[in-house]
Short mmCIF file of N, CA and C in Angstrom, two decimals:
data_model
loop_
_atom_site.label_atom_id
_atom_site.label_comp_id
_atom_site.label_asym_id
_atom_site.label_seq_id
_atom_site.Cartn_x
_atom_site.Cartn_y
_atom_site.Cartn_z
N MET A 17 22.40 -2.18 0.44
CA MET A 17 23.09 -0.98 0.86
C MET A 17 22.16 -0.13 1.74
N ILE A 18 22.65 0.26 2.86
CA ILE A 18 21.91 1.14 3.76
C ILE A 18 22.47 2.55 3.58
N SER A 19 21.61 3.48 3.23
CA SER A 19 22.06 4.87 3.06
C SER A 19 22.57 5.41 4.38
N PRO A 20 23.66 6.16 4.36
CA PRO A 20 24.12 6.80 5.60
C PRO A 20 23.13 7.83 6.13
N GLU A 21 22.17 8.22 5.29
CA GLU A 21 21.15 9.19 5.70
C GLU A 21 19.89 8.50 6.23
N ALA A 22 19.88 7.18 6.27
CA ALA A 22 18.74 6.45 6.84
C ALA A 22 18.93 6.33 8.35
N TRP A 23 17.81 6.11 9.07
CA TRP A 23 17.87 5.94 10.52
C TRP A 23 17.19 4.63 10.89
N ILE A 24 17.87 3.83 11.72
CA ILE A 24 17.35 2.53 12.14
C ILE A 24 17.44 2.45 13.65
N HIS A 25 16.31 2.16 14.31
CA HIS A 25 16.33 2.00 15.76
C HIS A 25 17.16 0.79 16.12
N GLU A 26 17.88 0.87 17.22
CA GLU A 26 18.82 -0.19 17.62
C GLU A 26 18.14 -1.53 17.89
N SER A 27 16.83 -1.55 18.14
CA SER A 27 16.14 -2.82 18.41
C SER A 27 15.73 -3.56 17.13
N SER A 28 15.88 -2.92 15.97
CA SER A 28 15.46 -3.54 14.71
C SER A 28 16.58 -4.39 14.12
N VAL A 29 16.17 -5.38 13.32
CA VAL A 29 17.10 -6.32 12.69
C VAL A 29 17.04 -6.12 11.18
N ILE A 30 18.22 -5.91 10.58
CA ILE A 30 18.31 -5.74 9.13
C ILE A 30 19.16 -6.88 8.59
N ASP A 31 18.57 -7.74 7.76
CA ASP A 31 19.31 -8.86 7.17
C ASP A 31 20.26 -8.37 6.09
N PRO A 32 21.20 -9.22 5.65
CA PRO A 32 22.07 -8.85 4.53
C PRO A 32 21.26 -8.62 3.26
N ASP A 33 21.84 -7.87 2.35
CA ASP A 33 21.25 -7.59 1.03
C ASP A 33 19.91 -6.85 1.15
N VAL A 34 19.85 -5.86 2.03
CA VAL A 34 18.69 -4.96 2.12
C VAL A 34 19.13 -3.59 1.65
N HIS A 35 18.31 -2.96 0.82
CA HIS A 35 18.57 -1.58 0.38
C HIS A 35 17.59 -0.67 1.13
N LEU A 36 18.13 0.33 1.80
CA LEU A 36 17.31 1.30 2.53
C LEU A 36 17.73 2.69 2.09
N GLY A 37 16.81 3.43 1.47
CA GLY A 37 17.11 4.72 0.87
C GLY A 37 17.31 5.84 1.86
N ALA A 38 17.85 6.92 1.35
CA ALA A 38 18.14 8.12 2.15
C ALA A 38 16.89 8.66 2.82
N GLN A 39 17.05 9.12 4.05
CA GLN A 39 16.03 9.75 4.86
C GLN A 39 14.89 8.80 5.24
N SER A 40 15.08 7.51 5.04
CA SER A 40 14.08 6.54 5.49
C SER A 40 14.33 6.20 6.95
N LYS A 41 13.26 5.86 7.67
CA LYS A 41 13.35 5.55 9.10
C LYS A 41 12.72 4.20 9.39
N VAL A 42 13.40 3.43 10.22
CA VAL A 42 12.89 2.12 10.67
C VAL A 42 12.79 2.20 12.18
N TRP A 43 11.58 2.09 12.71
CA TRP A 43 11.36 2.27 14.14
C TRP A 43 11.58 0.98 14.91
N LEU A 44 11.10 0.91 16.14
CA LEU A 44 11.40 -0.18 17.08
C LEU A 44 10.92 -1.55 16.61
N PHE A 45 11.70 -2.58 16.92
CA PHE A 45 11.32 -4.00 16.80
C PHE A 45 10.88 -4.40 15.39
N CYS A 46 11.55 -3.87 14.37
CA CYS A 46 11.25 -4.24 12.99
C CYS A 46 12.26 -5.26 12.49
N HIS A 47 11.87 -5.97 11.44
CA HIS A 47 12.77 -6.92 10.78
C HIS A 47 12.64 -6.72 9.28
N LEU A 48 13.75 -6.34 8.63
CA LEU A 48 13.79 -6.21 7.18
C LEU A 48 14.56 -7.42 6.65
N LEU A 49 13.89 -8.26 5.85
CA LEU A 49 14.47 -9.51 5.38
C LEU A 49 15.24 -9.32 4.08
N SER A 50 16.11 -10.25 3.81
CA SER A 50 17.03 -10.20 2.69
C SER A 50 16.31 -9.97 1.35
N GLY A 51 16.95 -9.17 0.51
CA GLY A 51 16.42 -8.89 -0.81
C GLY A 51 15.41 -7.77 -0.86
N THR A 52 15.10 -7.17 0.26
CA THR A 52 14.10 -6.10 0.33
C THR A 52 14.71 -4.79 -0.16
N ARG A 53 13.93 -4.04 -0.92
CA ARG A 53 14.35 -2.74 -1.46
C ARG A 53 13.36 -1.68 -0.99
N ILE A 54 13.85 -0.73 -0.21
CA ILE A 54 13.01 0.35 0.33
C ILE A 54 13.56 1.67 -0.19
N GLY A 55 12.71 2.48 -0.77
CA GLY A 55 13.12 3.74 -1.37
C GLY A 55 13.47 4.81 -0.36
N GLU A 56 13.58 6.02 -0.83
CA GLU A 56 13.92 7.18 0.00
C GLU A 56 12.68 7.72 0.72
N ARG A 57 12.90 8.34 1.86
CA ARG A 57 11.87 9.06 2.63
C ARG A 57 10.73 8.14 3.08
N CYS A 58 11.02 6.88 3.33
CA CYS A 58 10.00 5.94 3.82
C CYS A 58 10.02 5.92 5.34
N SER A 59 8.90 5.55 5.94
CA SER A 59 8.82 5.40 7.39
C SER A 59 8.17 4.05 7.68
N ILE A 60 8.91 3.20 8.42
CA ILE A 60 8.43 1.89 8.80
C ILE A 60 8.16 1.92 10.30
N GLY A 61 6.89 1.86 10.70
CA GLY A 61 6.51 1.95 12.11
C GLY A 61 6.98 0.76 12.92
N GLN A 62 6.77 0.82 14.22
CA GLN A 62 7.29 -0.24 15.09
C GLN A 62 6.58 -1.57 14.86
N ASN A 63 7.35 -2.65 15.12
CA ASN A 63 6.85 -4.02 15.05
C ASN A 63 6.39 -4.41 13.65
N CYS A 64 7.17 -4.04 12.63
CA CYS A 64 6.85 -4.40 11.25
C CYS A 64 7.86 -5.40 10.72
N VAL A 65 7.39 -6.27 9.82
CA VAL A 65 8.25 -7.20 9.11
C VAL A 65 8.07 -6.92 7.63
N ILE A 66 9.20 -6.71 6.93
CA ILE A 66 9.15 -6.42 5.50
C ILE A 66 10.03 -7.43 4.78
N GLY A 67 9.45 -8.20 3.87
CA GLY A 67 10.22 -9.10 3.04
C GLY A 67 9.94 -10.56 3.32
N PRO A 68 10.74 -11.40 2.68
CA PRO A 68 11.91 -11.10 1.85
C PRO A 68 11.50 -10.64 0.45
N ARG A 69 12.46 -10.03 -0.23
CA ARG A 69 12.32 -9.63 -1.64
C ARG A 69 11.07 -8.79 -1.90
N VAL A 70 10.81 -7.83 -1.04
CA VAL A 70 9.70 -6.90 -1.20
C VAL A 70 10.25 -5.57 -1.71
N HIS A 71 9.48 -4.89 -2.54
CA HIS A 71 9.90 -3.58 -3.04
C HIS A 71 8.93 -2.51 -2.56
N LEU A 72 9.48 -1.48 -1.90
CA LEU A 72 8.71 -0.30 -1.51
C LEU A 72 9.27 0.89 -2.28
N GLY A 73 8.40 1.70 -2.86
CA GLY A 73 8.84 2.89 -3.56
C GLY A 73 9.29 3.98 -2.61
N HIS A 74 9.39 5.19 -3.12
CA HIS A 74 9.79 6.35 -2.31
C HIS A 74 8.57 6.91 -1.56
N GLY A 75 8.81 7.43 -0.36
CA GLY A 75 7.76 8.12 0.38
C GLY A 75 6.68 7.23 0.97
N VAL A 76 6.93 5.93 1.06
CA VAL A 76 5.94 5.00 1.62
C VAL A 76 5.92 5.14 3.15
N ARG A 77 4.73 5.16 3.72
CA ARG A 77 4.57 5.25 5.18
C ARG A 77 3.78 4.04 5.66
N ILE A 78 4.45 3.21 6.47
CA ILE A 78 3.82 2.02 7.03
C ILE A 78 3.71 2.22 8.53
N GLN A 79 2.50 2.15 9.04
CA GLN A 79 2.27 2.34 10.46
C GLN A 79 2.58 1.06 11.23
N ASN A 80 2.35 1.04 12.53
CA ASN A 80 2.74 -0.06 13.41
C ASN A 80 2.03 -1.38 13.08
N ASN A 81 2.74 -2.49 13.39
CA ASN A 81 2.17 -3.84 13.37
C ASN A 81 1.72 -4.30 11.99
N VAL A 82 2.55 -4.08 10.97
CA VAL A 82 2.23 -4.50 9.61
C VAL A 82 3.32 -5.44 9.12
N SER A 83 2.93 -6.53 8.47
CA SER A 83 3.87 -7.41 7.79
C SER A 83 3.61 -7.31 6.29
N VAL A 84 4.65 -6.99 5.54
CA VAL A 84 4.56 -6.90 4.09
C VAL A 84 5.35 -8.08 3.54
N PHE A 85 4.64 -9.09 3.05
CA PHE A 85 5.25 -10.36 2.66
C PHE A 85 5.71 -10.36 1.21
N GLU A 86 6.55 -11.34 0.89
CA GLU A 86 7.02 -11.53 -0.48
C GLU A 86 5.81 -11.62 -1.42
N GLY A 87 5.93 -10.93 -2.55
CA GLY A 87 4.84 -10.88 -3.52
C GLY A 87 4.10 -9.56 -3.49
N VAL A 88 4.32 -8.74 -2.44
CA VAL A 88 3.63 -7.46 -2.31
C VAL A 88 4.57 -6.34 -2.77
N THR A 89 4.06 -5.44 -3.60
CA THR A 89 4.79 -4.25 -4.04
C THR A 89 3.99 -3.01 -3.66
N LEU A 90 4.63 -2.09 -2.96
CA LEU A 90 4.01 -0.81 -2.62
C LEU A 90 4.75 0.27 -3.40
N LYS A 91 4.07 0.97 -4.26
CA LYS A 91 4.71 2.00 -5.09
C LYS A 91 4.81 3.31 -4.31
N ASP A 92 5.31 4.36 -4.96
CA ASP A 92 5.60 5.63 -4.30
C ASP A 92 4.39 6.19 -3.55
N ASP A 93 4.69 6.76 -2.38
CA ASP A 93 3.72 7.54 -1.59
C ASP A 93 2.50 6.75 -1.13
N VAL A 94 2.64 5.46 -0.96
CA VAL A 94 1.55 4.63 -0.42
C VAL A 94 1.52 4.79 1.10
N PHE A 95 0.32 4.88 1.66
CA PHE A 95 0.11 4.93 3.11
C PHE A 95 -0.53 3.62 3.53
N VAL A 96 0.08 2.95 4.52
CA VAL A 96 -0.45 1.69 5.06
C VAL A 96 -0.75 1.91 6.54
N GLY A 97 -2.03 1.88 6.91
CA GLY A 97 -2.45 2.13 8.28
C GLY A 97 -2.05 1.02 9.23
N PRO A 98 -2.20 1.26 10.54
CA PRO A 98 -1.80 0.26 11.52
C PRO A 98 -2.55 -1.06 11.37
N SER A 99 -1.80 -2.13 11.55
CA SER A 99 -2.34 -3.50 11.57
C SER A 99 -3.00 -3.93 10.27
N VAL A 100 -2.62 -3.33 9.15
CA VAL A 100 -3.08 -3.82 7.84
C VAL A 100 -2.50 -5.21 7.62
N VAL A 101 -3.27 -6.08 6.97
CA VAL A 101 -2.84 -7.45 6.70
C VAL A 101 -2.76 -7.68 5.19
N PHE A 102 -1.60 -8.17 4.73
CA PHE A 102 -1.42 -8.60 3.35
C PHE A 102 -1.31 -10.12 3.35
N THR A 103 -1.87 -10.78 2.33
CA THR A 103 -1.68 -12.22 2.18
C THR A 103 -0.92 -12.47 0.88
N ASN A 104 -0.34 -13.66 0.72
CA ASN A 104 0.32 -13.96 -0.55
C ASN A 104 -0.04 -15.34 -1.10
N ILE A 105 -0.86 -16.10 -0.38
CA ILE A 105 -1.36 -17.39 -0.84
C ILE A 105 -2.88 -17.40 -0.59
N SER A 106 -3.64 -17.84 -1.60
CA SER A 106 -5.10 -17.82 -1.43
C SER A 106 -5.64 -19.03 -0.68
N ASN A 107 -4.88 -20.12 -0.64
CA ASN A 107 -5.35 -21.32 0.06
C ASN A 107 -4.22 -21.94 0.88
N PRO A 108 -3.76 -21.25 1.93
CA PRO A 108 -2.61 -21.74 2.69
C PRO A 108 -2.92 -22.99 3.50
N ARG A 109 -1.91 -23.84 3.63
CA ARG A 109 -1.94 -25.00 4.51
C ARG A 109 -0.58 -25.09 5.17
N ALA A 110 -0.56 -25.33 6.46
CA ALA A 110 0.71 -25.44 7.18
C ALA A 110 1.52 -26.64 6.70
N PHE A 111 0.87 -27.67 6.24
CA PHE A 111 1.54 -28.91 5.88
C PHE A 111 1.80 -29.06 4.38
N ILE A 112 1.46 -28.03 3.56
CA ILE A 112 1.73 -28.07 2.12
C ILE A 112 2.53 -26.83 1.74
N PRO A 113 3.80 -27.00 1.33
CA PRO A 113 4.59 -25.83 0.92
C PRO A 113 4.06 -25.26 -0.40
N ARG A 114 3.83 -23.95 -0.42
CA ARG A 114 3.28 -23.30 -1.62
C ARG A 114 4.02 -22.00 -1.94
N LYS A 115 5.28 -21.93 -1.54
CA LYS A 115 6.03 -20.69 -1.79
C LYS A 115 6.21 -20.42 -3.27
N ASP A 116 6.05 -21.42 -4.11
CA ASP A 116 6.15 -21.23 -5.56
C ASP A 116 4.83 -20.70 -6.15
N ARG A 117 3.84 -20.49 -5.31
CA ARG A 117 2.52 -20.03 -5.78
C ARG A 117 2.12 -18.67 -5.22
N PHE A 118 3.09 -17.89 -4.75
CA PHE A 118 2.76 -16.55 -4.26
C PHE A 118 2.06 -15.77 -5.37
N GLN A 119 0.99 -15.09 -5.01
CA GLN A 119 0.25 -14.27 -5.96
C GLN A 119 0.62 -12.81 -5.74
N PRO A 120 1.05 -12.11 -6.80
CA PRO A 120 1.50 -10.73 -6.62
C PRO A 120 0.35 -9.78 -6.26
N THR A 121 0.65 -8.88 -5.36
CA THR A 121 -0.26 -7.81 -4.97
C THR A 121 0.46 -6.50 -5.21
N VAL A 122 -0.20 -5.56 -5.89
CA VAL A 122 0.41 -4.26 -6.21
C VAL A 122 -0.49 -3.16 -5.68
N VAL A 123 0.13 -2.24 -4.91
CA VAL A 123 -0.57 -1.04 -4.46
C VAL A 123 0.07 0.13 -5.20
N GLU A 124 -0.70 0.76 -6.06
CA GLU A 124 -0.17 1.81 -6.93
C GLU A 124 0.07 3.12 -6.18
N CYS A 125 0.78 4.03 -6.82
CA CYS A 125 1.22 5.30 -6.24
C CYS A 125 0.08 6.05 -5.56
N GLY A 126 0.36 6.56 -4.37
CA GLY A 126 -0.55 7.46 -3.68
C GLY A 126 -1.76 6.83 -3.03
N ALA A 127 -1.91 5.51 -3.11
CA ALA A 127 -3.07 4.86 -2.49
C ALA A 127 -2.92 4.85 -0.97
N SER A 128 -4.05 4.82 -0.26
CA SER A 128 -4.05 4.77 1.20
C SER A 128 -4.90 3.60 1.67
N LEU A 129 -4.32 2.81 2.60
CA LEU A 129 -5.01 1.66 3.16
C LEU A 129 -5.30 1.94 4.62
N GLY A 130 -6.57 1.99 5.00
CA GLY A 130 -6.96 2.32 6.36
C GLY A 130 -6.61 1.24 7.36
N ALA A 131 -6.62 1.61 8.62
CA ALA A 131 -6.26 0.70 9.71
C ALA A 131 -7.06 -0.59 9.66
N ASN A 132 -6.36 -1.70 9.95
CA ASN A 132 -6.98 -3.02 10.09
C ASN A 132 -7.64 -3.56 8.83
N CYS A 133 -7.33 -3.02 7.66
CA CYS A 133 -7.91 -3.64 6.47
C CYS A 133 -7.08 -4.85 6.06
N THR A 134 -7.70 -5.75 5.30
CA THR A 134 -7.05 -6.96 4.82
C THR A 134 -7.05 -6.92 3.31
N ILE A 135 -5.87 -7.19 2.72
CA ILE A 135 -5.72 -7.17 1.27
C ILE A 135 -5.44 -8.59 0.81
N ARG A 136 -6.39 -9.18 0.13
CA ARG A 136 -6.22 -10.55 -0.39
C ARG A 136 -5.20 -10.54 -1.51
N CYS A 137 -4.40 -11.58 -1.59
CA CYS A 137 -3.34 -11.64 -2.60
C CYS A 137 -3.92 -11.65 -4.01
N GLY A 138 -3.09 -11.19 -4.95
CA GLY A 138 -3.47 -11.21 -6.35
C GLY A 138 -4.25 -10.02 -6.84
N VAL A 139 -4.41 -8.98 -6.01
CA VAL A 139 -5.17 -7.81 -6.43
C VAL A 139 -4.23 -6.64 -6.72
N THR A 140 -4.75 -5.69 -7.49
CA THR A 140 -4.08 -4.42 -7.72
C THR A 140 -4.98 -3.33 -7.19
N ILE A 141 -4.41 -2.45 -6.37
CA ILE A 141 -5.14 -1.28 -5.86
C ILE A 141 -4.63 -0.09 -6.65
N GLY A 142 -5.53 0.57 -7.34
CA GLY A 142 -5.18 1.66 -8.24
C GLY A 142 -4.61 2.87 -7.53
N HIS A 143 -3.97 3.72 -8.33
CA HIS A 143 -3.32 4.91 -7.75
C HIS A 143 -4.35 5.84 -7.10
N HIS A 144 -3.97 6.35 -5.95
CA HIS A 144 -4.76 7.30 -5.15
C HIS A 144 -6.10 6.75 -4.68
N ALA A 145 -6.26 5.43 -4.72
CA ALA A 145 -7.48 4.82 -4.15
C ALA A 145 -7.43 4.96 -2.63
N LEU A 146 -8.58 4.89 -2.00
CA LEU A 146 -8.69 5.02 -0.55
C LEU A 146 -9.49 3.82 -0.03
N ILE A 147 -8.83 2.98 0.79
CA ILE A 147 -9.47 1.79 1.35
C ILE A 147 -9.86 2.11 2.79
N GLY A 148 -11.14 2.03 3.11
CA GLY A 148 -11.63 2.37 4.45
C GLY A 148 -11.13 1.40 5.51
N ALA A 149 -11.01 1.89 6.72
CA ALA A 149 -10.55 1.08 7.85
C ALA A 149 -11.40 -0.17 8.01
N GLY A 150 -10.75 -1.30 8.25
CA GLY A 150 -11.44 -2.56 8.49
C GLY A 150 -11.96 -3.26 7.25
N SER A 151 -11.72 -2.71 6.07
CA SER A 151 -12.24 -3.31 4.84
C SER A 151 -11.47 -4.57 4.47
N VAL A 152 -12.13 -5.46 3.73
CA VAL A 152 -11.49 -6.67 3.21
C VAL A 152 -11.54 -6.58 1.69
N VAL A 153 -10.37 -6.37 1.09
CA VAL A 153 -10.27 -6.19 -0.36
C VAL A 153 -10.05 -7.54 -1.01
N THR A 154 -11.00 -7.97 -1.86
CA THR A 154 -10.94 -9.29 -2.49
C THR A 154 -10.79 -9.21 -4.01
N LYS A 155 -10.84 -8.00 -4.59
CA LYS A 155 -10.69 -7.83 -6.03
C LYS A 155 -10.04 -6.49 -6.32
N ASP A 156 -9.64 -6.29 -7.56
CA ASP A 156 -8.95 -5.06 -7.95
C ASP A 156 -9.79 -3.83 -7.59
N VAL A 157 -9.07 -2.76 -7.26
CA VAL A 157 -9.70 -1.49 -6.90
C VAL A 157 -9.26 -0.44 -7.92
N PRO A 158 -10.21 0.25 -8.59
CA PRO A 158 -9.82 1.26 -9.58
C PRO A 158 -9.10 2.45 -8.95
N SER A 159 -8.34 3.16 -9.77
CA SER A 159 -7.69 4.38 -9.32
C SER A 159 -8.73 5.37 -8.84
N PHE A 160 -8.40 6.11 -7.78
CA PHE A 160 -9.24 7.14 -7.16
C PHE A 160 -10.49 6.57 -6.48
N ALA A 161 -10.67 5.26 -6.45
CA ALA A 161 -11.88 4.68 -5.87
C ALA A 161 -11.86 4.77 -4.35
N LEU A 162 -13.02 4.96 -3.77
CA LEU A 162 -13.24 4.87 -2.32
C LEU A 162 -13.97 3.56 -2.09
N VAL A 163 -13.33 2.63 -1.35
CA VAL A 163 -13.97 1.35 -1.08
C VAL A 163 -14.05 1.12 0.43
N LEU A 164 -15.09 0.38 0.83
CA LEU A 164 -15.34 0.14 2.25
C LEU A 164 -16.14 -1.14 2.40
N GLY A 165 -15.90 -1.87 3.49
CA GLY A 165 -16.74 -3.00 3.84
C GLY A 165 -16.06 -4.35 3.70
N ASN A 166 -16.86 -5.41 3.97
CA ASN A 166 -16.40 -6.78 3.88
C ASN A 166 -17.45 -7.60 3.12
N PRO A 167 -17.21 -7.93 1.85
CA PRO A 167 -16.06 -7.52 1.06
C PRO A 167 -16.16 -6.04 0.68
N ALA A 168 -15.00 -5.45 0.39
CA ALA A 168 -14.96 -4.02 0.07
C ALA A 168 -15.73 -3.74 -1.22
N ARG A 169 -16.55 -2.69 -1.16
CA ARG A 169 -17.31 -2.25 -2.33
C ARG A 169 -17.06 -0.77 -2.55
N ARG A 170 -17.10 -0.39 -3.84
CA ARG A 170 -16.85 1.01 -4.17
C ARG A 170 -18.06 1.86 -3.79
N LEU A 171 -17.77 2.93 -3.01
CA LEU A 171 -18.82 3.87 -2.61
C LEU A 171 -18.77 5.16 -3.40
N GLY A 172 -17.70 5.34 -4.15
CA GLY A 172 -17.51 6.56 -4.92
C GLY A 172 -16.05 6.72 -5.28
N PHE A 173 -15.67 7.98 -5.50
CA PHE A 173 -14.29 8.29 -5.87
C PHE A 173 -13.77 9.43 -5.02
N VAL A 174 -12.44 9.50 -4.88
CA VAL A 174 -11.80 10.55 -4.10
C VAL A 174 -10.77 11.28 -4.96
N SER A 175 -10.39 12.45 -4.48
CA SER A 175 -9.41 13.28 -5.17
C SER A 175 -7.99 12.89 -4.76
N LEU A 176 -7.01 13.56 -5.35
CA LEU A 176 -5.62 13.38 -4.95
C LEU A 176 -5.46 13.61 -3.45
N ALA A 177 -6.21 14.57 -2.91
CA ALA A 177 -6.13 14.90 -1.49
C ALA A 177 -6.93 13.94 -0.61
N GLY A 178 -7.66 12.99 -1.22
CA GLY A 178 -8.43 12.02 -0.45
C GLY A 178 -9.83 12.48 -0.10
N ASN A 179 -10.30 13.56 -0.70
CA ASN A 179 -11.65 14.06 -0.44
C ASN A 179 -12.64 13.45 -1.43
N ARG A 180 -13.84 13.18 -0.96
CA ARG A 180 -14.87 12.55 -1.81
C ARG A 180 -15.24 13.48 -2.94
N LEU A 181 -15.33 12.90 -4.15
CA LEU A 181 -15.69 13.68 -5.34
C LEU A 181 -17.19 13.58 -5.61
N HIS A 182 -17.78 14.69 -6.00
CA HIS A 182 -19.20 14.75 -6.36
C HIS A 182 -19.28 15.25 -7.80
N PHE A 183 -19.68 14.37 -8.70
CA PHE A 183 -19.69 14.69 -10.12
C PHE A 183 -21.00 15.36 -10.52
N ASN A 184 -20.90 16.36 -11.39
CA ASN A 184 -22.10 17.05 -11.88
C ASN A 184 -22.69 16.26 -13.04
N ALA A 185 -23.74 16.79 -13.66
CA ALA A 185 -24.44 16.09 -14.74
C ALA A 185 -23.54 15.84 -15.94
N ASP A 186 -22.50 16.64 -16.11
CA ASP A 186 -21.55 16.46 -17.21
C ASP A 186 -20.42 15.49 -16.85
N GLY A 187 -20.47 14.92 -15.65
CA GLY A 187 -19.44 13.98 -15.24
C GLY A 187 -18.15 14.64 -14.80
N LEU A 188 -18.24 15.89 -14.34
CA LEU A 188 -17.05 16.62 -13.90
C LEU A 188 -17.12 16.89 -12.40
N ALA A 189 -15.95 16.93 -11.78
CA ALA A 189 -15.86 17.22 -10.34
C ALA A 189 -14.55 17.94 -10.09
N SER A 190 -14.51 18.64 -8.96
CA SER A 190 -13.26 19.31 -8.57
C SER A 190 -13.13 19.25 -7.05
N ASP A 191 -11.89 19.44 -6.60
CA ASP A 191 -11.61 19.46 -5.17
C ASP A 191 -11.08 20.85 -4.83
N PRO A 192 -11.85 21.64 -4.05
CA PRO A 192 -11.40 22.99 -3.72
C PRO A 192 -10.14 23.03 -2.87
N THR A 193 -9.78 21.89 -2.24
CA THR A 193 -8.57 21.86 -1.42
C THR A 193 -7.33 22.15 -2.24
N ASP A 194 -7.24 21.53 -3.42
CA ASP A 194 -6.05 21.71 -4.26
C ASP A 194 -6.39 22.12 -5.69
N GLN A 195 -7.65 22.43 -5.96
CA GLN A 195 -8.14 22.85 -7.27
C GLN A 195 -7.96 21.77 -8.35
N SER A 196 -7.78 20.53 -7.96
CA SER A 196 -7.67 19.46 -8.96
C SER A 196 -9.06 19.21 -9.56
N ARG A 197 -9.06 18.80 -10.85
CA ARG A 197 -10.32 18.58 -11.57
C ARG A 197 -10.32 17.17 -12.15
N TYR A 198 -11.53 16.58 -12.24
CA TYR A 198 -11.68 15.18 -12.62
C TYR A 198 -12.85 15.02 -13.58
N ARG A 199 -12.75 13.95 -14.39
CA ARG A 199 -13.84 13.59 -15.30
C ARG A 199 -14.17 12.11 -15.10
N LEU A 200 -15.45 11.80 -14.97
CA LEU A 200 -15.92 10.42 -14.85
C LEU A 200 -16.01 9.85 -16.27
N VAL A 201 -15.10 8.92 -16.59
CA VAL A 201 -15.05 8.33 -17.93
C VAL A 201 -16.13 7.27 -18.08
N ASP A 202 -16.21 6.38 -17.11
CA ASP A 202 -17.27 5.37 -17.06
C ASP A 202 -17.46 5.00 -15.59
N ALA A 203 -18.26 3.98 -15.33
CA ALA A 203 -18.60 3.65 -13.94
C ALA A 203 -17.39 3.32 -13.09
N ASP A 204 -16.28 2.85 -13.70
CA ASP A 204 -15.11 2.44 -12.95
C ASP A 204 -13.86 3.28 -13.18
N THR A 205 -13.99 4.34 -13.97
CA THR A 205 -12.79 5.07 -14.37
C THR A 205 -12.96 6.58 -14.18
N VAL A 206 -12.00 7.16 -13.46
CA VAL A 206 -11.94 8.60 -13.28
C VAL A 206 -10.63 9.10 -13.88
N GLU A 207 -10.71 10.22 -14.62
CA GLU A 207 -9.53 10.80 -15.23
C GLU A 207 -9.19 12.11 -14.53
N LEU A 208 -7.94 12.28 -14.16
CA LEU A 208 -7.47 13.55 -13.59
C LEU A 208 -7.24 14.51 -14.75
N LEU A 209 -7.93 15.67 -14.71
CA LEU A 209 -7.79 16.66 -15.78
C LEU A 209 -6.67 17.65 -15.48
N SER A 210 -6.60 18.08 -14.25
CA SER A 210 -5.52 19.04 -13.88
C SER A 210 -5.38 19.08 -12.38
#
């Protein structure tokens, strides 16, 4: 079902059995494949392919030149920068069909993926994590983590607003942008206090 409040550029192709939520926009030269579910207030940039059978939450923003393949789930308010690459098979071969071996990839609420990063299949990116541009993610990323490089390594943690957190001796940090407060639980875990 396509919401009457959604907008689709005339150059884009929408297959049967696609759900597109209210106030979502699909820009030039996109293809939404069958079984795809896109929430409300999403923006799909030009030259994107989504699906088949992909689920995007509400408020997802996908920039230009991104393909989101079967097996990938983007939860609410995820940002996907231009030319991000998702994979769904760890050992592809053109001459061996492996569609029954897709490995699920989940990007949790509020996470941001920088331009040109690559997300290897089978990983989970935690909520509000920030993946630096050009990074290659090969393993799970904790919530609020800031990762960068090839392979991506954690450099620290960020706030809800995406600002780097600096923890004091008691393991506490705050972001003056939104007054949010955090506690470092252990080396891989940050807790939002308020």
